[in-house]
Short mmCIF file of C-alpha atoms in Angstrom, two decimals:
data_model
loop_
_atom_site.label_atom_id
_atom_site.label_comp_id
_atom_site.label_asym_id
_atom_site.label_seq_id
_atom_site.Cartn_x
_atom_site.Cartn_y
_atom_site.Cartn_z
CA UNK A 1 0.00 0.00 0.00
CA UNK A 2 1.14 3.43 -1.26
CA UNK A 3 1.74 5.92 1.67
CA UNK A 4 0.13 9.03 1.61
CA UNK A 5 3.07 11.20 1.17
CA UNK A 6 5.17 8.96 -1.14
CA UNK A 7 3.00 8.26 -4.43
CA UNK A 8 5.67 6.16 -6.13
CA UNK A 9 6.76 9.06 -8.69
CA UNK A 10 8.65 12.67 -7.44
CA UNK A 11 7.91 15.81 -8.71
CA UNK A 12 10.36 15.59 -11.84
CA UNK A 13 8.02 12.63 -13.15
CA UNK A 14 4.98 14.55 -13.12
CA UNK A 15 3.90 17.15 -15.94
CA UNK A 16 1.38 19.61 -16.50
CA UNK A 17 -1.46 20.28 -19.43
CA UNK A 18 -2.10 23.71 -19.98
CA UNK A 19 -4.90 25.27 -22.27
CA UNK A 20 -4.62 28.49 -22.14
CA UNK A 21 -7.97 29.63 -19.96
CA UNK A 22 -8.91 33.04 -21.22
CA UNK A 23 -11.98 34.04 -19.98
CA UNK A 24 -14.49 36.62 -22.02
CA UNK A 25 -13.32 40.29 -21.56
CA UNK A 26 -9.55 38.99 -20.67
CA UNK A 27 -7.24 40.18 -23.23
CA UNK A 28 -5.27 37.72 -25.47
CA UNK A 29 -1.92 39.26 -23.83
CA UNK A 30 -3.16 38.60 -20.03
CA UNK A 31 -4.46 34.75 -21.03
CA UNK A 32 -0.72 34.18 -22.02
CA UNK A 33 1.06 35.80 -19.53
CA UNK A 34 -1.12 33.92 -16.68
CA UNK A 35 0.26 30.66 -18.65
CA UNK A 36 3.29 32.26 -18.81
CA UNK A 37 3.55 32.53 -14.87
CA UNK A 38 1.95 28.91 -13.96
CA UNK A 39 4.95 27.65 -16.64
CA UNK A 40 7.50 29.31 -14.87
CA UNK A 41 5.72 27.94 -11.47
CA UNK A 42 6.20 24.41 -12.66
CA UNK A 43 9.31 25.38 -13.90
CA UNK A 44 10.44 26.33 -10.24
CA UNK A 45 8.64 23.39 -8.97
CA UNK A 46 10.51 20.57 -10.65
CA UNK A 47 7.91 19.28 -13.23
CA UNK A 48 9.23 17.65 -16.21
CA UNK A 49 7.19 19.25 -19.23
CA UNK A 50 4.43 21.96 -19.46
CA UNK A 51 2.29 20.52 -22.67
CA UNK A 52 -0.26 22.78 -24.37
CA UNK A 53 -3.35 21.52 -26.29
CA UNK A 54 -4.29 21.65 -29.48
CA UNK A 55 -7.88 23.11 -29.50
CA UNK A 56 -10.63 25.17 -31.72
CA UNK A 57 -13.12 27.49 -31.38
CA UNK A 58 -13.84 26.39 -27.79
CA UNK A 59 -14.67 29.39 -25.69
CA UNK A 60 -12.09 29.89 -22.91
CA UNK A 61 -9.71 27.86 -24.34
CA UNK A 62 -6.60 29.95 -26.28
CA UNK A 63 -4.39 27.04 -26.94
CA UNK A 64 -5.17 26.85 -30.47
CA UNK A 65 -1.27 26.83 -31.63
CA UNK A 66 1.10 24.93 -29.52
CA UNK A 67 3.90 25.41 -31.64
CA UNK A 68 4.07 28.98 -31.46
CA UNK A 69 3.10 28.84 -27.12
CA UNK A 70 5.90 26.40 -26.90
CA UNK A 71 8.41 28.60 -28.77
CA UNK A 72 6.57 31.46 -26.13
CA UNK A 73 6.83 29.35 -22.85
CA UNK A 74 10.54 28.63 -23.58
CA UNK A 75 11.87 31.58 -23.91
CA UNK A 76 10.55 32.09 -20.15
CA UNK A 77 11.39 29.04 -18.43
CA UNK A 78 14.82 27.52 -17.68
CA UNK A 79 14.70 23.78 -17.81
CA UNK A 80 11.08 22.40 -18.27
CA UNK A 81 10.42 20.81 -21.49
CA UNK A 82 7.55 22.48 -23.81
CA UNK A 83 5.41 20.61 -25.93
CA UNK A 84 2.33 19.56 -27.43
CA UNK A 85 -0.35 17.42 -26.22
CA UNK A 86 -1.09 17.18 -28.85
CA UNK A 87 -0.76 18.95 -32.17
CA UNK A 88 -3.73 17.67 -34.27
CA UNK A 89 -2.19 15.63 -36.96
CA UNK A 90 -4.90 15.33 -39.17
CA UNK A 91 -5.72 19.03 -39.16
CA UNK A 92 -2.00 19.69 -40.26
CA UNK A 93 0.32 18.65 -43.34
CA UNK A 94 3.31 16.40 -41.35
CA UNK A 95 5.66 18.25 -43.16
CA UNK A 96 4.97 21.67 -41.47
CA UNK A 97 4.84 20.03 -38.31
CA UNK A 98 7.92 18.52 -38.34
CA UNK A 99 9.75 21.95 -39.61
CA UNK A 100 7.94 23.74 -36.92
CA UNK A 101 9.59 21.53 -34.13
CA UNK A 102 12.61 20.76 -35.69
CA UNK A 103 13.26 24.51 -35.64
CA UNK A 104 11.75 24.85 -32.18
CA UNK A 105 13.96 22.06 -30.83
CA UNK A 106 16.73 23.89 -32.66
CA UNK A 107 16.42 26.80 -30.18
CA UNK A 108 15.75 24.75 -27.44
CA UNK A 109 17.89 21.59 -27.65
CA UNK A 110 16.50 18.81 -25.19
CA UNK A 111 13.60 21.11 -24.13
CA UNK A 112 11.13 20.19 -26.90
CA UNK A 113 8.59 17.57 -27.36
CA UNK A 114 6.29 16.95 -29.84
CA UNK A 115 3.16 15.33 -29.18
CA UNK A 116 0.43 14.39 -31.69
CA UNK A 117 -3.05 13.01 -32.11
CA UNK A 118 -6.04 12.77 -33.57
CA UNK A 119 -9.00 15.40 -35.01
CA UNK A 120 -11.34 15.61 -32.09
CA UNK A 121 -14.90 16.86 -32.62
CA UNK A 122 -15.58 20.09 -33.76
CA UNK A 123 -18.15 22.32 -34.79
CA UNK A 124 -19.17 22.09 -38.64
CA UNK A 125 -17.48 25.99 -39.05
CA UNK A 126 -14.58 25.08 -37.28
CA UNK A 127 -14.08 21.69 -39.35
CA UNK A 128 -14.66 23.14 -42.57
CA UNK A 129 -11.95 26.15 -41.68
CA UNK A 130 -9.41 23.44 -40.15
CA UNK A 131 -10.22 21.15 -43.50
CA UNK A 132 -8.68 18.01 -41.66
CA UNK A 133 -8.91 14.70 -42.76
CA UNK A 134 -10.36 11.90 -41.62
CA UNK A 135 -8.89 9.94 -38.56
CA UNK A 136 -7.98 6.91 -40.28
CA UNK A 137 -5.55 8.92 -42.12
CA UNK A 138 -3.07 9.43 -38.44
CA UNK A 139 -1.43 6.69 -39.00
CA UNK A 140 -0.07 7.40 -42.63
CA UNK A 141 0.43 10.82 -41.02
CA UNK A 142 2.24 9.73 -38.11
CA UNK A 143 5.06 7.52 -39.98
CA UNK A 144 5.32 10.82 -42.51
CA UNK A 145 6.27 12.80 -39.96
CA UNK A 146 8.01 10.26 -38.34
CA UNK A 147 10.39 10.07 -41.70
CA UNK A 148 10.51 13.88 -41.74
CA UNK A 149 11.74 13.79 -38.26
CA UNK A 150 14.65 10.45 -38.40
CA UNK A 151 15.72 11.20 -42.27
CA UNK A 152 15.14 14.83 -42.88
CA UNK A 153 18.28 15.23 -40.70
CA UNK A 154 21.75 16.59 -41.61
CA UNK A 155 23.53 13.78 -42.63
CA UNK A 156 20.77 11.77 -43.36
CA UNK A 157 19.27 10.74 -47.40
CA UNK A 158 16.32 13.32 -47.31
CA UNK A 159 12.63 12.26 -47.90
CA UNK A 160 12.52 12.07 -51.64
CA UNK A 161 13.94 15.77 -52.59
CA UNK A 162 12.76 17.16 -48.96
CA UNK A 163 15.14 17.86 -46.44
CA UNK A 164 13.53 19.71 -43.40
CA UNK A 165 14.80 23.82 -42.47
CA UNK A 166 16.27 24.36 -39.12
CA UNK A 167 16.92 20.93 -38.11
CA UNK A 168 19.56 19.39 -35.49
CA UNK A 169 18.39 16.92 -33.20
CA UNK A 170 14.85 15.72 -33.70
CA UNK A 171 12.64 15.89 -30.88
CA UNK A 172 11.13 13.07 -29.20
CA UNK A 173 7.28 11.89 -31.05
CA UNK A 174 4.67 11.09 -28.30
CA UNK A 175 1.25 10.00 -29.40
CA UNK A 176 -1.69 11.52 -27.60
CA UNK A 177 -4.58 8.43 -27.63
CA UNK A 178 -7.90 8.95 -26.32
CA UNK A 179 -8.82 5.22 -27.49
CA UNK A 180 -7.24 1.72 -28.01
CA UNK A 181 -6.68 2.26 -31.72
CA UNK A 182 -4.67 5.35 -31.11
CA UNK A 183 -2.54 3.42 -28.04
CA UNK A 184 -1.86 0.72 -30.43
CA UNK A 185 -0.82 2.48 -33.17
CA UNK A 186 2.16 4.11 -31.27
CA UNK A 187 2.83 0.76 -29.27
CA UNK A 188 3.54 -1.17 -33.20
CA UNK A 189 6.06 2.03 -33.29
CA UNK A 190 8.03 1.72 -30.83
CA UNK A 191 6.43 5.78 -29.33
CA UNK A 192 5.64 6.50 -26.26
CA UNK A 193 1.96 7.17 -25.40
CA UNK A 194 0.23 9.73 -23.45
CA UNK A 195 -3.22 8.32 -22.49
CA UNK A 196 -6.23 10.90 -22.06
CA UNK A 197 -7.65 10.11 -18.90
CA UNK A 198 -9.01 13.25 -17.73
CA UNK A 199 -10.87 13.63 -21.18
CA UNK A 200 -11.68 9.98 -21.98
CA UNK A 201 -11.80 8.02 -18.76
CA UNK A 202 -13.93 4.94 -19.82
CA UNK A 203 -10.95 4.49 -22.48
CA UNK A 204 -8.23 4.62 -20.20
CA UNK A 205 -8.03 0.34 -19.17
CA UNK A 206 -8.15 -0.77 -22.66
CA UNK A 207 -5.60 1.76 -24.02
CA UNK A 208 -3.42 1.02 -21.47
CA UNK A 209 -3.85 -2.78 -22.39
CA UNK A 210 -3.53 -1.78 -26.18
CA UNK A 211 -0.19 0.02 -25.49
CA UNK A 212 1.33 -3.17 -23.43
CA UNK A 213 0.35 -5.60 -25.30
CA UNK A 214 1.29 -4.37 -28.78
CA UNK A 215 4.49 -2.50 -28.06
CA UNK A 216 7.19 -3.74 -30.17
CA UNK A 217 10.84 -1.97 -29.37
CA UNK A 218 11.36 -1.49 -33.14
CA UNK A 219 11.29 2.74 -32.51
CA UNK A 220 13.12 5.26 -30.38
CA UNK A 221 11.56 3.71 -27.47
CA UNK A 222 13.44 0.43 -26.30
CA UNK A 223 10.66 -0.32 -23.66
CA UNK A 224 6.85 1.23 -23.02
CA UNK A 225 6.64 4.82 -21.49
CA UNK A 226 3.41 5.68 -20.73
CA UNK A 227 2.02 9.03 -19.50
CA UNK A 228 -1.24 9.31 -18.11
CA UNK A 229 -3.38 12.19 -18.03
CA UNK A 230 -5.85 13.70 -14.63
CA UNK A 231 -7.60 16.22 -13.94
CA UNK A 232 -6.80 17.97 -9.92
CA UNK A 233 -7.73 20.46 -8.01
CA UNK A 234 -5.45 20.80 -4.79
CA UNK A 235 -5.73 23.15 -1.87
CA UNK A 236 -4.87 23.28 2.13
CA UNK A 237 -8.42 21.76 2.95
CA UNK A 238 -10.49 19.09 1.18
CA UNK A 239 -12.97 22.09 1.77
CA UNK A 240 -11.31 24.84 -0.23
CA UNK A 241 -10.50 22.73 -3.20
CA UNK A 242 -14.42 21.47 -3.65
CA UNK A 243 -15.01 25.39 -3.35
CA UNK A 244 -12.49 26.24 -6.27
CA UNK A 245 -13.81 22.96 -8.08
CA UNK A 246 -17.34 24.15 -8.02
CA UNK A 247 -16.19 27.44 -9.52
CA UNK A 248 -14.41 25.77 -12.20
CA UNK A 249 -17.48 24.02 -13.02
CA UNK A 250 -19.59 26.91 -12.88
CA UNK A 251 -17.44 28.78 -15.12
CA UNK A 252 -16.92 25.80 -17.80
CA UNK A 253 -20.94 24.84 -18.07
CA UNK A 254 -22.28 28.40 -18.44
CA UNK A 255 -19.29 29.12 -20.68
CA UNK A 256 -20.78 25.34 -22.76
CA UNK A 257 -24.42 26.45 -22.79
CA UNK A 258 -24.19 29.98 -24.06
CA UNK A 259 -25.44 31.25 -27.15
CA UNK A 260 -23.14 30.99 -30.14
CA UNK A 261 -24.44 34.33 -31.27
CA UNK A 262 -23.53 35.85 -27.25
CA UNK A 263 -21.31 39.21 -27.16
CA UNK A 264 -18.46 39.62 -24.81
CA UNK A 265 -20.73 41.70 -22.88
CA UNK A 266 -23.40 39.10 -22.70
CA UNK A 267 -20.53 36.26 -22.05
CA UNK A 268 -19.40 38.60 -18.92
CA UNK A 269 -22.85 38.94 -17.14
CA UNK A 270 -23.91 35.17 -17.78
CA UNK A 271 -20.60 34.44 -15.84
CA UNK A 272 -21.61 36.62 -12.66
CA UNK A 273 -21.37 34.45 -9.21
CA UNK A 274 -22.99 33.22 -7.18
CA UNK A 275 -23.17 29.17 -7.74
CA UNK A 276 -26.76 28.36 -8.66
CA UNK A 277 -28.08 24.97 -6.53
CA UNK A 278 -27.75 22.77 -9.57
CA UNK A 279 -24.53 24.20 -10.47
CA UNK A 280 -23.65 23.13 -7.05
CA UNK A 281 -25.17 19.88 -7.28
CA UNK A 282 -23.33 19.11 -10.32
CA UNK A 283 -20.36 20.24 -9.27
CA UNK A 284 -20.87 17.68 -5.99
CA UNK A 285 -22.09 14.71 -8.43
CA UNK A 286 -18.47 14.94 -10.57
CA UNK A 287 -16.54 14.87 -7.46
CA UNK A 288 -16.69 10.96 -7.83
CA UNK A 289 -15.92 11.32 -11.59
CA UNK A 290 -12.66 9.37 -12.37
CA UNK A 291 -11.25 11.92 -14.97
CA UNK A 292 -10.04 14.24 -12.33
CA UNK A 293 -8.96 14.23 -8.37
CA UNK A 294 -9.99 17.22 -5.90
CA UNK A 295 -9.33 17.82 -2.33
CA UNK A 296 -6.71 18.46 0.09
CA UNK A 297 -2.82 17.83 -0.09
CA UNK A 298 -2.43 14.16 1.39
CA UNK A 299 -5.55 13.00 -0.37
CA UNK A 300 -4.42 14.19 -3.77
CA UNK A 301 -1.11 13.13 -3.29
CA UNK A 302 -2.51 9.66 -2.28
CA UNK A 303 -4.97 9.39 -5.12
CA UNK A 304 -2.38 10.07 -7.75
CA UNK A 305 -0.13 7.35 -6.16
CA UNK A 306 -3.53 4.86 -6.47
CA UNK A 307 -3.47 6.19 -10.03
CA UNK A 308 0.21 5.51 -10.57
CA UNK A 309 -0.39 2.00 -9.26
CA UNK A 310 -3.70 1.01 -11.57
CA UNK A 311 -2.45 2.42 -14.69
CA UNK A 312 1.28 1.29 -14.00
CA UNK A 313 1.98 5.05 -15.23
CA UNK A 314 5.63 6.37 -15.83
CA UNK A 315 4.68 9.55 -15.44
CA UNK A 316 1.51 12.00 -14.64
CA UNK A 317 0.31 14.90 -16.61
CA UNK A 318 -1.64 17.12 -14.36
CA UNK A 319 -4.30 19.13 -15.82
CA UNK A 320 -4.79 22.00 -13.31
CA UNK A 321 -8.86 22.72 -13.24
CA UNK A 322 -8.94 26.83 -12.89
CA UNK A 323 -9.50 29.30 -15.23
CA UNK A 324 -7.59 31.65 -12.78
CA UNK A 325 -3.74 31.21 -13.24
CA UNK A 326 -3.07 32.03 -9.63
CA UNK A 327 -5.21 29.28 -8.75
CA UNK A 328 -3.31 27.21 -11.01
CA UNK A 329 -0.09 27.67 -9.86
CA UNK A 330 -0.86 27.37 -6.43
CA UNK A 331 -2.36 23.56 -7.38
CA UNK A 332 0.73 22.64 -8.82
CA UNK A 333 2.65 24.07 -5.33
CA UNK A 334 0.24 22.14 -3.40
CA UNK A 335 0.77 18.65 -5.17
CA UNK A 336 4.73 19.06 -5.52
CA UNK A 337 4.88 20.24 -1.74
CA UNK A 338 3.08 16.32 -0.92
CA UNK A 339 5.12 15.17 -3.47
CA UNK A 340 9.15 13.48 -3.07
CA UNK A 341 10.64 16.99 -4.00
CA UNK A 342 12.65 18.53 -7.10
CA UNK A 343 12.56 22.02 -5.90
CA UNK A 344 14.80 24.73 -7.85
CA UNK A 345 17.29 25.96 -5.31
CA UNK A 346 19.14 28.02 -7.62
CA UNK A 347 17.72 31.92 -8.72
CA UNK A 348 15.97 32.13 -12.02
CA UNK A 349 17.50 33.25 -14.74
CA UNK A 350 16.84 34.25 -18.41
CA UNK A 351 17.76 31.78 -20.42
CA UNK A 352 19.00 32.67 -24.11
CA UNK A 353 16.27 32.89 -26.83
CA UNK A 354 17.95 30.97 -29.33
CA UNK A 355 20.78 28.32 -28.05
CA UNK A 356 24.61 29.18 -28.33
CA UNK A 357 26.08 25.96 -30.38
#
């Protein structure tokens, strides 16, 4: 039996999701510099990588381009890696991709990761201005890019007459699965995997599975490395964090059920506290939901260990559930201070924008 202070993983195996919260009336330039801060927070804190998602015309998300965040985030943090989780592969042509984080990695040698997945569900407008193509086409996609990555290198016979801009070491490919198809596709690669629990919970057993059972050590990957994804909400008291869970939910459903056609303005004054009763209710109802883990320290930290120890997990991506990025950062100081520590003990300092060779 995990204790509850030692969850089987320290801070430097644990990660964090970001998507950018920016609620109506927030500018563009506050969104990012609240992500900006919770990076540097994790940064601080020990965490291995600070991933942004890939997302579309959902309201109060601003993560729509990971690539260009990432080249953001990195400029501002010291040793963290910045990636993707994940760039939508069949919204993009691989060969973009892999010039976009071959040149990223470029700056940022060892810092980079690029992680990929599917077209989720969108809304008709959105798909039509994405134009993506249908998910059985990731895998094709996934082994171009793949080839853009391993022989579009210096050195290296390029991909028919294509040789990729910009690029030194590749950085590491991590697929993003949500189901046991996707799991299975990077196990027969040799990838890692990064498993969506917070988003697609009833998936998570038979992905894992998938990715076990079909991993074949033919890629960069000599054994399985799996990441898997939660949801948390951390604070002193088990009280205080099913307070700043209910706001989250509050926030995210009225955001959901707005009108498509609703201004700023009318965005703003739907959003006005308090918690309604059912809002409250449902907030009280997900607190038993498996995609995400809410309450105090030592019962976080305990819960993530359980999670460690059913998924057999190399690593945890938190997904801190605030719009506020205070209230983010102070989740991820709440977990890592429960956690067996990585803490920075040297001052910050601002690292070079583009790497000295």
């Amino acid at each position: 039996m995990l204790s509850p202070l030692t969850p089987g993983l320290p801070v430097s195996a644990h990660s964090v999701l970001d998507t950018v919260p920016q609620l109506p009336g927030q500018s563009a330039a506050a969104a990012l510099r609240e992500t900006a801060e919770v990076a540097q927070a994790a940064d601080d804190l020990g965490y291995r990588r600070f991933w942004l998602g890939e997302q579309h015309g959902v309201r109060g998300v601003g993560s729509a381009a990971p690539a260009v965040l990432a080249a953001v985030l990195a400029a501002r943090t010291d040793r963290i890696r910045l990636g993707s989780a994940g760039v939508l592969l069949t919204n993009h042509q691989p060969l973009v991709i892999a010039e976009q984080f071959a040149a990223l990695a470029a700056a940022y040698p060892s810092r980079i990761d690029l992680g990929v997945g599917q077209q989720f569900s969108h809304a008709p407008s959105t798909a039509a201005a994405l134009g993506g193509g249908a998910r059985d086409t990731f895998p094709q996609r996934l082994d171009e890019l793949c080839g853009f990555l391993r022989d579009g290198m210096p050195g290296r016979a390029p991909v028919g007459d294509v040789r990729l801009s910009l690029a030194g070491l590749p950085p590491p490919v991590l697929v993003c699965a949500d189901h046991p198809g996707a799991a299975a596709v990077a196990a027969v690669r040799g990838l890692p995997v990064v498993v969506q629990h917070h988003s697609a919970t009833a998936m998570t057993s038979a992905a894992v599975a998938a990715y076990r059972d079909h991993f074949e050590a033919s890629g960069p990957t000599v054994k399985p490395y799996l990441i898997v994804t939660i949801g948390v909400v951390a604070a002193d008291t088990e009280q205080e964090a099913i307070v700043r869970f209910a706001e989250y939910v509050r926030v995210k459903t009225r955001l959901s059920v707005a009108s498509p056609r609703a201004t700023t303005a009318d965005l703003m004054a739907l959003l006005e506290p308090p918690l309604t009763g059912r809002e409250r209710g449902r907030a009280e109802r997900l607190l038993d939901d498996p995609s995400h883990i809410v309450g105090s320290r030592t019962s976080v930290v305990s819960a993530l260990g359980d999670l460690v120890a059913a998924t057999t997990a190399d690593e945890l991506m938190l997904v801190p559930l605030a719009f506020d990025g205070l209230v983010r950062s102070s989740i991820l100081r709440t977990i890592a201070a429960g956690l067996t520590r990585s803490i920075r003990t040297v001052p910050r300092h601002a690292p070079p924008l583009i790497a000295t060779a």
